[in-house]
Amino acid sequence: MNAADNIFITLNKADLYTAIKGKKVFAIIDRNVADYVPKDIVSPEKCYYLTSSESRKTIEAVEDISEFLIEQGADRDCFLLGIGGGITTDIVGFTAAVYKRGVHFGLLPTTLLAQVDAAIGGKNGINVQHYKNMLGTFNTPDFVVINPKYTFTLPDGIWHCGLAEMVKTFLIADRVRYDFVVAQYPDFRENERVLTRLIFESVRIKTDIVHRDPHEEGERRKLNLGHTFGHAIEKCDRTVMHGEAVSIGIIIAAKISQRLGLLSPQDLTRLIKDFQKMHLPVVSPIPARALFDAVSKDKKVFDNKIKFILLTSIGSVRIEELELEQLRHLVDDL
Ligand SMILES: NC(=O)c1ccc[n+]([C@@H]2O[C@H](COP(=O)([O-])OP(=O)(O)OC[C@H]3O[C@@H](n4cnc5c(N)ncnc54)[C@H](O)[C@@H]3O)[C@@H](O)[C@H]2O)c1
């Protein structure tokens, strides 16, 4: 199934062989999925194994990979293949952008989150002092091969992180699909056919938005729904995973939207009930007002104002510029 020019959603492992045929491949692989790499695809000395954690998504990881590539004699015509979750795909996308001023790369995302979001759209990022994605580039891979079956081995919490990003995408643009996910939860988790369809639709929505606004100057900002407070939660409580933080951030954004009169109280109540049904967290471990220092350092802040994503109904959002002070006031008792 072809979700966009270079994004293949397939249950067939052989499709990866076709994608990398004729390339000088060096694989950067999440240690936890080392067994997923077909043994005959890359020789062992050309594989670099990465420990995936937010504290490792830093410039040091990029340096270590670059040292490995130099030692292995990787020229400008080498090809990086990133295999793993969103942390791996972010690090590989960034490394490919800067190694020898840029080399080609492809991705094999293995978490649901990376399949529906992190590997799609050509953004990457690494953290600085635990502030999320402070260094990053726009760098589109030559291909993304998505095999939904890889998600079957994900631990519960990590699978739900991916569900949070998928639900976010449908909340932005597809009420019908959102309703379907809520109604069918969790039956589609290991149903190849339905899961493949949902991943396809989620990827399609994101790639359509990215095509219209590749450098996030307008509509693409909508995909940041839940991320302003989500990133602040990740900065302040390192035990919270990205998808969990996004889930809580969406509920904070929904509460703000309701306070501004944009979202009906009924929709807010329904959203919270739906998230609880799907085991997506809704309560911040830290009061929203205590997150403000981190919010004020968000990449989207200019001149004490922030472009904030608000929900107007289930399936539709709008971008609004809010004064930081106004936002602080709106979340004072959350
Ligand atoms: N660039 C973007 O557009 C974008 C979008 C969304 C998120 N992100 C980034 O993605 C990151 C989160 O990604 P993530 O949730 O995939 O985290 P991750 O890469 O750390 O993966 C989560 C865990 O799952 C393990 N794992 C991976 N695949 C597995 C599999 N198939 N079976 C069992 N375990 C597996 C990993 O080893 C890790 O322990 C964050 O850093 C976030 O900022 C980037």
Short mmCIF file of C-alpha atoms and ligand atoms in Angstrom, two decimals:
data_model
loop_
_atom_site.label_atom_id
_atom_site.label_comp_id
_atom_site.label_asym_id
_atom_site.label_seq_id
_atom_site.Cartn_x
_atom_site.Cartn_y
_atom_site.Cartn_z
CA MET A 1 0.00 0.00 0.00
CA ASN A 2 1.50 3.31 -1.08
CA ALA A 3 0.54 6.10 1.33
CA ALA A 4 2.63 8.76 -0.41
CA ASP A 5 5.43 8.96 -2.99
CA ASN A 6 8.00 7.22 -0.82
CA ILE A 7 6.01 5.70 2.04
CA PHE A 8 5.18 2.02 1.74
CA ILE A 9 2.86 0.25 4.16
CA THR A 10 3.48 -3.43 3.77
CA LEU A 11 3.30 -6.72 5.63
CA ASN A 12 5.98 -8.18 3.39
CA LYS A 13 9.55 -8.08 4.74
CA ALA A 14 10.93 -8.45 1.20
CA ASP A 15 9.86 -4.89 0.35
CA LEU A 16 12.75 -3.56 2.41
CA TYR A 17 15.21 -5.45 0.18
CA THR A 18 13.77 -3.73 -2.87
CA ALA A 19 14.03 -0.32 -1.19
CA ILE A 20 17.73 -0.62 -0.35
CA LYS A 21 18.86 -2.50 -3.45
CA GLY A 22 22.11 -1.13 -4.86
CA LYS A 23 22.75 1.23 -1.93
CA LYS A 24 25.85 1.33 0.30
CA VAL A 25 23.89 0.76 3.48
CA PHE A 26 24.98 1.47 7.06
CA ALA A 27 22.25 0.56 9.53
CA ILE A 28 21.57 2.45 12.76
CA ILE A 29 19.46 0.07 14.79
CA ASP A 30 17.61 0.29 18.09
CA ARG A 31 19.19 -2.43 20.24
CA ASN A 32 15.75 -3.73 21.24
CA VAL A 33 14.81 -4.61 17.68
CA ALA A 34 18.15 -6.04 16.60
CA ASP A 35 16.41 -9.34 15.78
CA TYR A 36 14.10 -7.65 13.26
CA VAL A 37 16.94 -6.85 10.92
CA PRO A 38 17.14 -9.48 8.22
CA LYS A 39 20.62 -10.93 8.68
CA ASP A 40 21.51 -10.79 5.01
CA ILE A 41 20.53 -7.15 4.55
CA VAL A 42 23.55 -5.41 6.05
CA SER A 43 26.83 -6.97 7.10
CA PRO A 44 27.38 -6.95 10.89
CA GLU A 45 30.30 -4.48 10.82
CA LYS A 46 28.03 -1.93 9.10
CA CYS A 47 25.46 -2.02 11.90
CA TYR A 48 25.51 0.48 14.76
CA TYR A 49 23.30 -0.37 17.74
CA LEU A 50 21.63 2.43 19.63
CA THR A 51 20.17 2.50 23.12
CA SER A 52 16.92 4.37 22.75
CA SER A 53 16.08 6.94 25.43
CA GLU A 54 15.30 10.66 25.47
CA SER A 55 18.53 11.29 27.38
CA ARG A 56 20.40 9.64 24.49
CA LYS A 57 18.64 11.76 21.81
CA THR A 58 21.49 14.25 21.91
CA ILE A 59 24.43 15.56 19.97
CA GLU A 60 26.64 12.91 21.67
CA ALA A 61 24.69 10.15 19.94
CA VAL A 62 25.13 11.94 16.61
CA GLU A 63 28.89 12.22 17.27
CA ASP A 64 29.16 8.53 18.22
CA ILE A 65 27.35 7.44 15.05
CA SER A 66 29.52 9.77 12.96
CA GLU A 67 32.69 8.29 14.50
CA PHE A 68 31.41 4.82 13.66
CA LEU A 69 30.67 5.88 10.07
CA ILE A 70 34.12 7.43 9.66
CA GLU A 71 35.79 4.29 11.08
CA GLN A 72 33.80 2.17 8.62
CA GLY A 73 34.83 4.41 5.71
CA ALA A 74 31.33 5.70 4.97
CA ASP A 75 31.60 8.23 2.11
CA ARG A 76 29.15 10.84 0.95
CA ASP A 77 27.50 8.19 -1.20
CA CYS A 78 26.69 6.00 1.81
CA PHE A 79 23.09 5.37 2.77
CA LEU A 80 21.86 5.37 6.38
CA LEU A 81 19.06 2.99 7.29
CA GLY A 82 17.33 3.81 10.59
CA ILE A 83 15.53 0.91 12.26
CA GLY A 84 13.63 1.54 15.49
CA GLY A 85 11.17 3.86 17.19
CA GLY A 86 10.86 7.64 17.03
CA ILE A 87 14.05 8.24 18.98
CA THR A 88 16.05 6.26 16.43
CA THR A 89 14.31 7.80 13.40
CA ASP A 90 14.89 11.33 14.81
CA ILE A 91 18.58 10.67 15.49
CA VAL A 92 19.13 9.03 12.08
CA GLY A 93 17.30 11.83 10.20
CA PHE A 94 19.42 14.44 11.98
CA THR A 95 22.69 12.54 11.47
CA ALA A 96 21.92 12.03 7.78
CA ALA A 97 21.35 15.80 7.43
CA VAL A 98 24.75 16.73 8.84
CA TYR A 99 27.13 13.81 8.21
CA LYS A 100 29.53 15.01 5.50
CA ARG A 101 27.00 17.82 4.87
CA GLY A 102 24.25 15.36 4.12
CA VAL A 103 23.77 11.78 2.96
CA HIS A 104 20.73 9.84 1.81
CA PHE A 105 18.72 7.79 4.30
CA GLY A 106 15.68 5.56 4.70
CA LEU A 107 13.59 4.49 7.67
CA LEU A 108 12.05 1.28 8.98
CA PRO A 109 9.97 2.49 11.94
CA THR A 110 9.17 -0.23 14.47
CA THR A 111 6.90 1.53 17.01
CA LEU A 112 3.33 2.60 16.28
CA LEU A 113 4.34 6.16 17.18
CA ALA A 114 7.17 6.20 14.66
CA GLN A 115 4.98 4.57 11.98
CA VAL A 116 2.17 7.11 12.21
CA ASP A 117 4.20 10.17 13.15
CA ALA A 118 7.93 10.38 13.87
CA ALA A 119 9.11 8.78 10.60
CA ILE A 120 6.61 10.74 8.52
CA GLY A 121 7.00 14.31 7.31
CA GLY A 122 10.76 14.81 7.24
CA LYS A 123 11.21 16.58 10.59
CA ASN A 124 13.82 15.38 13.04
CA GLY A 125 15.27 16.69 16.25
CA ILE A 126 17.63 16.11 19.15
CA ASN A 127 17.32 17.41 22.69
CA VAL A 128 19.47 20.01 24.42
CA GLN A 129 19.51 20.08 28.23
CA HIS A 130 16.32 18.02 28.15
CA TYR A 131 14.51 20.69 26.11
CA LYS A 132 12.88 18.74 23.31
CA ASN A 133 14.09 18.87 19.72
CA MET A 134 16.02 22.12 20.11
CA LEU A 135 18.35 21.15 17.27
CA GLY A 136 16.74 19.72 14.19
CA THR A 137 16.33 19.85 10.45
CA PHE A 138 13.77 19.21 7.76
CA ASN A 139 15.20 16.21 5.94
CA THR A 140 13.03 13.86 3.91
CA PRO A 141 14.08 10.19 3.74
CA ASP A 142 14.32 8.44 0.38
CA PHE A 143 11.78 5.93 1.68
CA VAL A 144 9.87 4.83 4.75
CA VAL A 145 8.88 1.14 4.88
CA ILE A 146 6.16 0.58 7.47
CA ASN A 147 5.38 -2.96 8.57
CA PRO A 148 2.40 -2.81 11.00
CA LYS A 149 3.27 -6.32 12.27
CA TYR A 150 6.33 -4.90 14.03
CA THR A 151 4.02 -3.17 16.51
CA PHE A 152 2.73 -6.53 17.79
CA THR A 153 5.70 -6.89 20.15
CA LEU A 154 5.37 -3.44 21.73
CA PRO A 155 4.80 -3.33 25.47
CA ASP A 156 1.39 -1.91 26.41
CA GLY A 157 2.55 1.55 27.48
CA ILE A 158 4.62 2.11 24.34
CA TRP A 159 1.81 0.92 22.06
CA HIS A 160 -0.53 3.41 23.75
CA CYS A 161 1.99 6.22 23.10
CA GLY A 162 1.54 5.51 19.39
CA LEU A 163 -2.21 5.35 19.81
CA ALA A 164 -2.10 8.86 21.34
CA GLU A 165 -0.39 10.30 18.22
CA MET A 166 -2.79 8.44 15.92
CA VAL A 167 -5.80 9.73 17.87
CA LYS A 168 -4.27 13.24 17.69
CA THR A 169 -4.14 13.02 13.89
CA PHE A 170 -7.78 11.96 13.65
CA LEU A 171 -8.81 14.64 16.17
CA ILE A 172 -7.33 17.23 13.85
CA ALA A 173 -8.99 16.11 10.66
CA ASP A 174 -11.16 13.00 10.69
CA ARG A 175 -14.05 12.68 13.14
CA VAL A 176 -15.31 9.47 11.50
CA ARG A 177 -11.99 7.72 11.96
CA TYR A 178 -11.69 9.08 15.53
CA ASP A 179 -15.11 7.61 16.37
CA PHE A 180 -14.08 4.32 14.79
CA VAL A 181 -10.88 4.08 16.86
CA VAL A 182 -12.75 4.80 20.10
CA ALA A 183 -15.53 2.32 19.27
CA GLN A 184 -13.18 -0.47 18.14
CA TYR A 185 -10.53 -0.01 20.86
CA PRO A 186 -8.63 -2.28 21.54
CA ASP A 187 -9.76 -4.89 18.99
CA PHE A 188 -7.68 -3.45 16.13
CA ARG A 189 -4.40 -3.77 18.06
CA GLU A 190 -3.48 -7.10 16.54
CA ASN A 191 -5.84 -7.11 13.61
CA GLU A 192 -3.45 -6.75 10.68
CA ARG A 193 -6.08 -5.60 8.22
CA VAL A 194 -7.74 -2.93 10.40
CA LEU A 195 -4.47 -1.72 11.93
CA THR A 196 -2.90 -1.38 8.47
CA ARG A 197 -5.89 0.67 7.31
CA LEU A 198 -5.71 2.96 10.36
CA ILE A 199 -1.96 3.49 9.95
CA PHE A 200 -2.54 4.22 6.26
CA GLU A 201 -5.25 6.82 6.97
CA SER A 202 -3.21 8.46 9.71
CA VAL A 203 -0.11 8.66 7.48
CA ARG A 204 -2.22 9.99 4.60
CA ILE A 205 -3.63 12.84 6.70
CA LYS A 206 -0.16 13.81 7.91
CA THR A 207 1.50 13.61 4.48
CA ASP A 208 -1.31 15.66 2.88
CA ILE A 209 -0.77 18.41 5.47
CA VAL A 210 3.01 18.21 5.07
CA HIS A 211 2.73 18.51 1.27
CA ARG A 212 0.68 21.67 1.66
CA ASP A 213 3.01 23.18 4.30
CA PRO A 214 6.41 21.41 4.29
CA HIS A 215 8.22 23.91 6.53
CA GLU A 216 5.54 24.38 9.17
CA GLU A 217 4.67 27.96 8.36
CA GLY A 218 0.92 27.47 8.68
CA GLU A 219 -1.36 24.43 8.56
CA ARG A 220 1.34 21.95 9.63
CA ARG A 221 1.33 23.57 13.08
CA LYS A 222 -1.99 21.78 13.66
CA LEU A 223 -0.03 18.55 14.08
CA ASN A 224 1.42 20.07 17.25
CA LEU A 225 -1.92 19.65 19.02
CA GLY A 226 -1.09 18.68 22.62
CA HIS A 227 2.63 19.21 22.14
CA THR A 228 3.14 22.58 23.89
CA PHE A 229 2.20 21.26 27.31
CA GLY A 230 3.28 17.75 26.28
CA HIS A 231 6.88 18.83 25.71
CA ALA A 232 6.82 20.84 28.96
CA ILE A 233 5.68 17.73 30.87
CA GLU A 234 8.49 15.68 29.28
CA LYS A 235 11.01 18.36 30.29
CA CYS A 236 9.78 18.52 33.90
CA ASP A 237 9.07 14.82 34.54
CA ARG A 238 11.45 12.49 32.73
CA THR A 239 9.43 9.41 33.65
CA VAL A 240 6.62 10.47 31.30
CA MET A 241 6.95 9.11 27.75
CA HIS A 242 6.37 11.31 24.69
CA GLY A 243 3.01 9.80 23.70
CA GLU A 244 1.73 9.95 27.28
CA ALA A 245 2.75 13.61 27.50
CA VAL A 246 0.97 14.34 24.20
CA SER A 247 -2.18 12.64 25.48
CA ILE A 248 -2.22 14.83 28.61
CA GLY A 249 -1.30 17.87 26.50
CA ILE A 250 -4.32 17.28 24.24
CA ILE A 251 -6.65 17.26 27.26
CA ILE A 252 -5.05 20.49 28.58
CA ALA A 253 -5.52 22.06 25.12
CA ALA A 254 -9.15 20.86 25.09
CA LYS A 255 -9.79 22.43 28.52
CA ILE A 256 -8.27 25.72 27.35
CA SER A 257 -10.40 25.54 24.18
CA GLN A 258 -13.52 25.05 26.26
CA ARG A 259 -12.60 28.01 28.50
CA LEU A 260 -12.21 30.17 25.41
CA GLY A 261 -15.70 29.12 24.28
CA LEU A 262 -14.42 27.22 21.24
CA LEU A 263 -15.13 23.65 22.35
CA SER A 264 -18.46 22.60 23.83
CA PRO A 265 -18.51 21.22 27.40
CA GLN A 266 -20.13 18.06 25.94
CA ASP A 267 -17.21 17.51 23.54
CA LEU A 268 -14.71 18.06 26.37
CA THR A 269 -16.49 15.55 28.61
CA ARG A 270 -16.67 13.05 25.79
CA LEU A 271 -12.99 13.47 24.95
CA ILE A 272 -11.93 12.79 28.53
CA LYS A 273 -14.18 9.71 28.71
CA ASP A 274 -12.87 8.42 25.37
CA PHE A 275 -9.25 8.86 26.45
CA GLN A 276 -9.91 7.06 29.74
CA LYS A 277 -11.58 4.21 27.87
CA MET A 278 -8.48 3.91 25.64
CA HIS A 279 -6.12 4.02 28.64
CA LEU A 280 -4.62 7.31 27.48
CA PRO A 281 -3.55 9.50 30.41
CA VAL A 282 -5.54 12.68 30.99
CA VAL A 283 -4.04 14.13 34.20
CA SER A 284 -0.71 15.93 34.33
CA PRO A 285 1.64 14.75 37.09
CA ILE A 286 2.58 18.42 37.46
CA PRO A 287 0.03 21.29 37.69
CA ALA A 288 -0.14 23.10 34.35
CA ARG A 289 0.89 26.45 35.92
CA ALA A 290 4.12 24.82 37.16
CA LEU A 291 4.96 23.91 33.56
CA PHE A 292 5.06 27.50 32.47
CA ASP A 293 8.78 28.07 32.60
CA ALA A 294 9.21 25.19 30.16
CA VAL A 295 6.27 26.37 28.01
CA SER A 296 7.85 29.82 27.67
CA LYS A 297 10.97 28.20 26.15
CA ASP A 298 8.91 26.33 23.52
CA LYS A 299 10.14 26.68 19.93
CA LYS A 300 6.76 28.19 19.02
CA VAL A 301 7.17 31.22 21.32
CA PHE A 302 7.94 34.56 19.65
CA ASP A 303 7.75 37.92 21.34
CA ASN A 304 5.92 36.54 24.41
CA LYS A 305 3.25 35.03 22.17
CA ILE A 306 2.68 31.43 21.22
CA LYS A 307 0.88 29.81 18.30
CA PHE A 308 -1.37 27.43 20.19
CA ILE A 309 -3.52 24.66 18.74
CA LEU A 310 -7.10 24.73 19.99
CA LEU A 311 -9.89 22.22 19.40
CA THR A 312 -13.12 23.56 17.96
CA SER A 313 -14.84 20.16 17.85
CA ILE A 314 -13.86 16.52 17.60
CA GLY A 315 -12.20 16.37 14.18
CA SER A 316 -11.30 20.03 13.85
CA VAL A 317 -8.72 22.43 15.29
CA ARG A 318 -7.59 25.99 14.81
CA ILE A 319 -4.32 27.83 15.31
CA GLU A 320 -4.56 30.84 17.59
CA GLU A 321 -1.86 33.25 18.73
CA LEU A 322 -2.09 33.63 22.51
CA GLU A 323 -0.17 35.96 24.81
CA LEU A 324 1.88 33.83 27.22
CA GLU A 325 0.30 35.75 30.10
CA GLN A 326 -3.20 34.94 28.81
CA LEU A 327 -2.25 31.27 28.54
CA ARG A 328 -0.84 31.28 32.08
CA HIS A 329 -4.13 32.73 33.32
CA LEU A 330 -6.17 30.12 31.40
CA VAL A 331 -4.36 27.17 33.02
CA ASP A 332 -4.01 28.71 36.48
CA ASP A 333 -6.20 26.14 38.24
CA LEU A 334 -5.66 23.12 35.96
N1 LIG B 1 10.20 13.92 14.06
C1 LIG B 1 8.91 13.93 14.30
O1 LIG B 1 8.10 14.42 13.50
C2 LIG B 1 8.39 13.29 15.56
C3 LIG B 1 7.00 13.11 15.75
C4 LIG B 1 6.56 12.48 16.91
C5 LIG B 1 7.48 12.03 17.85
N2 LIG B 1 8.81 12.21 17.65
C6 LIG B 1 9.79 11.73 18.63
O2 LIG B 1 9.66 10.33 18.75
C7 LIG B 1 10.18 9.94 20.02
C8 LIG B 1 9.30 8.88 20.65
O3 LIG B 1 9.27 7.76 19.81
P1 LIG B 1 8.88 6.31 20.36
O4 LIG B 1 7.71 6.40 21.25
O5 LIG B 1 8.83 5.40 19.18
O6 LIG B 1 10.11 5.98 21.33
P2 LIG B 1 11.37 5.00 21.22
O7 LIG B 1 12.07 5.14 19.95
O8 LIG B 1 12.17 5.20 22.47
O9 LIG B 1 10.70 3.57 21.32
C9 LIG B 1 10.04 3.22 22.51
C10 LIG B 1 10.59 1.90 23.11
O10 LIG B 1 10.12 0.82 22.30
C11 LIG B 1 11.22 -0.04 21.96
N3 LIG B 1 10.85 -0.65 20.69
C12 LIG B 1 10.94 -0.11 19.45
N4 LIG B 1 10.35 -0.91 18.56
C13 LIG B 1 9.90 -2.00 19.23
C14 LIG B 1 9.19 -3.17 18.86
N5 LIG B 1 8.79 -3.36 17.61
N6 LIG B 1 8.88 -4.07 19.83
C15 LIG B 1 9.23 -3.86 21.12
N7 LIG B 1 9.89 -2.76 21.54
C16 LIG B 1 10.20 -1.84 20.60
C17 LIG B 1 12.41 0.88 21.96
O11 LIG B 1 13.61 0.18 22.15
C18 LIG B 1 12.10 1.80 23.13
O12 LIG B 1 12.47 1.17 24.34
C19 LIG B 1 10.26 11.20 20.86
O13 LIG B 1 11.61 11.56 21.05
C20 LIG B 1 9.54 12.23 20.03
O14 LIG B 1 10.02 13.55 20.25
C21 LIG B 1 9.27 12.82 16.52
#
